[in-house]
Amino acid sequence: MIKINNLYKNYGPKAAVKGISFSVQKGEIVGFLGPNGAGKSTTMNILTGYLSATDGTAEIAGYDVLDRAMEARKHVGYLPEQPPLYLDMTVNEYLNFVYDLKKAKGSRTKQLREICEKVGIADVRKRLIKNLSKGYKQRVGIASALVGDPEVLILDEPTVGLDPNQISEIRNLIRELGREKTIILSTHIIPEVMAVCERVVIINDGQIVADDKLSNLIDNASGNKLSVELDCPETEGKKLLSSVSGVKEVVCDRNKFIVTSDQQTDVRKKIFFAAAEKKIPILEIRKAEISLERIFADLTLKGDRA
Amino acid sequence: MKAVFKRELRSYFTSGIGLAYCSLFIFLANLSYQTTYVEQFSSNFVGIFGVILGNMSFLIPILTMRIWSEEKKQKTDQLLLTAPVTPMQLVMGKFMAAMTVYFISIILTFAYPIITYTYGVVEWRLIIGNYIAITCVAAAYIAICQFMSCLTESQIISAILSLATLLCFSMFHDIVGADIELLYKVASFISIELRYMNFLNGIFALSDIVYFISLAAFFLFINSRMIDKRRWS
């Protein structure tokens, strides 16, 4: 549904996006993750046709976003970082305006009523947008992205400014929408990605640093790491673990050791026998679980450390 | 285009700018009509169009100052520019809405020929010609000011830019004077005020009408290009 190919965007001399490529299949919910200023919003703005790329192409539902902009835009619902609301209109007037603007088809009253019920703004439809709280404004923004029943939704930080209950409501809504629609969701809230997305694309400094299924990403990062707890002094334990063949690195974390091994070899048995030989009791040995936060930090801070 | 037109027109009257424009417009025109023609029992009130022309050059910048600048500031342009609507359609929707506010204000001046007709003689052809001409000037003014509004995020700067540009288009020849010949020629060629003299003198100059309309068309066109260009910045 979405295809991005070698996308570049320069703001004057500054390159914001440096050769991004990825594609999203129909019905996927992709989390677009990255620190502030990584190029998330720029990429989304290019996808929706608000900005144009310096180089490269982007396609939505088979239409190039530049050459066949009108067709492409009909298939996209976009919620920018700051919802584009006319504060002097009521929610009802605003949604009707968006309906006309997007040249939406189908029964107007029915569609707008359904959307309002879905995002939970049915009770504020007659109020002026400027008098609504931030959470409600955000929801009106989401509602406007849904008008016209687009196949692709591009949501730029959709849960910003919502209270915890609303956040879980909106996440449920996004999951529900994801059954029929293709969704790209940008955020830097990691639990949100865990809760909603099947796949993550992590972007840092204008480049993609990871693009995989969430479960794969976590497995790969933690697959060759073990957490071992030994009943012995730190130096002795470190010496023992380092001597096991296949172990690449041993890091002492309080009284536990994080052992990094080669990808292929399972060193658990070897560690057991080595410890038994030295008569050092193993209190615990398990696969270390790496959180997405950790993966994110590893991937996005690399450049800064160097 | 219709959606943008409807929203714009509505916002002129909910924000009060449209109302302020219309009331100020008619107040100043009435004042002039009352003092110059009613009190002097004159039925040749064509000079009122000259007054209206002068008033428009500072009233229209107020009417149009928020057209694009406010969209930019509130980031609502993101909605417009990502909707399946071409920049020209957006520009025309907004232009037509401003023209409608102008029409409302100019219709209020229909009272003058009616009042004069009740008590005297009205040169109908002259008056109708002037209504057509002033409408073409209004279209040019609105197109110019609407373009200026898309250059900035601030309504105030937009109004000042518009005002300065309209002054160039109306009074530049006065400022330049006849001394610098070439500049004066250019200034009088572009001068809307100078060209409008023809209509006040009872000449329906088609070339001037064409000039006003081309001016409007030109600025509407570069307005749409400008909006499109923003994507590339």
PDB file of C-alpha atoms in Angstrom, chain B residues 115-202:
ATOM      1  CA  ILE B 115     -32.029  57.866  -3.286  1.00  0.00           C
ATOM      2  CA  THR B 116     -30.785  60.193  -6.012  1.00  0.00           C
ATOM      3  CA  TYR B 117     -33.297  58.765  -8.482  1.00  0.00           C
ATOM      4  CA  THR B 118     -36.125  59.473  -6.061  1.00  0.00           C
ATOM      5  CA  TYR B 119     -35.259  63.158  -5.970  1.00  0.00           C
ATOM      6  CA  GLY B 120     -33.459  63.834  -9.216  1.00  0.00           C
ATOM      7  CA  VAL B 121     -31.895  62.414 -12.340  1.00  0.00           C
ATOM      8  CA  VAL B 122     -29.437  59.519 -12.440  1.00  0.00           C
ATOM      9  CA  GLU B 123     -26.983  58.983 -15.285  1.00  0.00           C
ATOM     10  CA  TRP B 124     -27.555  55.216 -15.242  1.00  0.00           C
ATOM     11  CA  ARG B 125     -24.978  54.242 -17.838  1.00  0.00           C
ATOM     12  CA  LEU B 126     -22.257  56.147 -16.025  1.00  0.00           C
ATOM     13  CA  ILE B 127     -23.160  54.593 -12.692  1.00  0.00           C
ATOM     14  CA  ILE B 128     -23.377  51.037 -13.997  1.00  0.00           C
ATOM     15  CA  GLY B 129     -20.068  51.451 -15.809  1.00  0.00           C
ATOM     16  CA  ASN B 130     -18.463  52.592 -12.597  1.00  0.00           C
ATOM     17  CA  TYR B 131     -19.904  49.671 -10.665  1.00  0.00           C
ATOM     18  CA  ILE B 132     -18.376  47.289 -13.200  1.00  0.00           C
ATOM     19  CA  ALA B 133     -15.032  49.073 -13.115  1.00  0.00           C
ATOM     20  CA  ILE B 134     -14.815  49.285  -9.353  1.00  0.00           C
ATOM     21  CA  THR B 135     -15.624  45.587  -9.085  1.00  0.00           C
ATOM     22  CA  CYS B 136     -12.726  44.790 -11.415  1.00  0.00           C
ATOM     23  CA  VAL B 137     -10.446  46.978  -9.290  1.00  0.00           C
ATOM     24  CA  ALA B 138     -11.660  45.198  -6.158  1.00  0.00           C
ATOM     25  CA  ALA B 139     -10.825  41.854  -7.764  1.00  0.00           C
ATOM     26  CA  ALA B 140      -7.308  43.095  -8.511  1.00  0.00           C
ATOM     27  CA  TYR B 141      -6.873  44.484  -5.001  1.00  0.00           C
ATOM     28  CA  ILE B 142      -8.098  41.285  -3.358  1.00  0.00           C
ATOM     29  CA  ALA B 143      -5.875  39.123  -5.552  1.00  0.00           C
ATOM     30  CA  ILE B 144      -2.836  41.276  -4.747  1.00  0.00           C
ATOM     31  CA  CYS B 145      -3.501  41.298  -1.001  1.00  0.00           C
ATOM     32  CA  GLN B 146      -4.316  37.594  -0.914  1.00  0.00           C
ATOM     33  CA  PHE B 147      -0.951  36.915  -2.498  1.00  0.00           C
ATOM     34  CA  MET B 148       0.793  39.102   0.079  1.00  0.00           C
ATOM     35  CA  SER B 149      -0.891  37.125   2.822  1.00  0.00           C
ATOM     36  CA  CYS B 150       0.752  33.908   1.660  1.00  0.00           C
ATOM     37  CA  LEU B 151       4.212  35.401   2.115  1.00  0.00           C
ATOM     38  CA  THR B 152       4.075  35.602   5.888  1.00  0.00           C
ATOM     39  CA  GLU B 153       2.726  33.973   9.029  1.00  0.00           C
ATOM     40  CA  SER B 154       1.841  37.281  10.639  1.00  0.00           C
ATOM     41  CA  GLN B 155      -1.439  39.000   9.883  1.00  0.00           C
ATOM     42  CA  ILE B 156       0.046  42.401  10.699  1.00  0.00           C
ATOM     43  CA  ILE B 157       2.971  41.998   8.321  1.00  0.00           C
ATOM     44  CA  SER B 158       0.561  40.703   5.714  1.00  0.00           C
ATOM     45  CA  ALA B 159      -1.630  43.808   6.104  1.00  0.00           C
ATOM     46  CA  ILE B 160       1.340  46.169   5.929  1.00  0.00           C
ATOM     47  CA  LEU B 161       2.770  44.437   2.864  1.00  0.00           C
ATOM     48  CA  SER B 162      -0.607  44.604   1.169  1.00  0.00           C
ATOM     49  CA  LEU B 163      -1.081  48.246   2.042  1.00  0.00           C
ATOM     50  CA  ALA B 164       2.353  49.163   0.723  1.00  0.00           C
ATOM     51  CA  THR B 165       1.779  47.272  -2.513  1.00  0.00           C
ATOM     52  CA  LEU B 166      -1.629  48.812  -3.088  1.00  0.00           C
ATOM     53  CA  LEU B 167      -0.154  52.268  -2.479  1.00  0.00           C
ATOM     54  CA  CYS B 168       2.427  51.477  -5.132  1.00  0.00           C
ATOM     55  CA  PHE B 169      -0.336  50.524  -7.511  1.00  0.00           C
ATOM     56  CA  SER B 170      -2.443  53.587  -6.826  1.00  0.00           C
ATOM     57  CA  MET B 171      -0.244  56.507  -5.844  1.00  0.00           C
ATOM     58  CA  PHE B 172       3.217  55.655  -7.067  1.00  0.00           C
ATOM     59  CA  HIS B 173       2.997  58.141  -9.915  1.00  0.00           C
ATOM     60  CA  ASP B 174       2.242  60.928  -7.422  1.00  0.00           C
ATOM     61  CA  ILE B 175       5.309  60.094  -5.377  1.00  0.00           C
ATOM     62  CA  VAL B 176       7.612  59.730  -8.362  1.00  0.00           C
ATOM     63  CA  GLY B 177       6.503  62.979  -9.983  1.00  0.00           C
ATOM     64  CA  ALA B 178       7.056  63.851 -13.620  1.00  0.00           C
ATOM     65  CA  ASP B 179      10.780  64.582 -13.258  1.00  0.00           C
ATOM     66  CA  ILE B 180      12.085  61.060 -13.793  1.00  0.00           C
ATOM     67  CA  GLU B 181      10.445  60.427 -17.087  1.00  0.00           C
ATOM     68  CA  LEU B 182      10.841  56.687 -17.529  1.00  0.00           C
ATOM     69  CA  LEU B 183       9.881  55.861 -13.958  1.00  0.00           C
ATOM     70  CA  TYR B 184       6.916  58.172 -14.200  1.00  0.00           C
ATOM     71  CA  LYS B 185       5.786  56.441 -17.342  1.00  0.00           C
ATOM     72  CA  VAL B 186       5.958  53.053 -15.656  1.00  0.00           C
ATOM     73  CA  ALA B 187       4.279  54.405 -12.548  1.00  0.00           C
ATOM     74  CA  SER B 188       1.408  55.907 -14.487  1.00  0.00           C
ATOM     75  CA  PHE B 189       1.039  52.774 -16.561  1.00  0.00           C
ATOM     76  CA  ILE B 190       0.559  50.588 -13.506  1.00  0.00           C
ATOM     77  CA  SER B 191      -1.391  53.201 -11.577  1.00  0.00           C
ATOM     78  CA  ILE B 192      -4.894  52.008 -10.878  1.00  0.00           C
ATOM     79  CA  GLU B 193      -5.948  55.434  -9.642  1.00  0.00           C
ATOM     80  CA  LEU B 194      -4.843  57.183 -12.805  1.00  0.00           C
ATOM     81  CA  ARG B 195      -6.561  54.615 -14.968  1.00  0.00           C
ATOM     82  CA  TYR B 196      -9.708  54.922 -12.926  1.00  0.00           C
ATOM     83  CA  MET B 197      -9.947  58.621 -13.815  1.00  0.00           C
ATOM     84  CA  ASN B 198     -11.369  57.557 -17.170  1.00  0.00           C
ATOM     85  CA  PHE B 199     -14.375  55.980 -15.519  1.00  0.00           C
ATOM     86  CA  LEU B 200     -14.966  58.980 -13.274  1.00  0.00           C
ATOM     87  CA  ASN B 201     -14.885  61.147 -16.383  1.00  0.00           C
ATOM     88  CA  GLY B 202     -17.518  58.976 -17.994  1.00  0.00           C
TER      89      GLY B 202
END
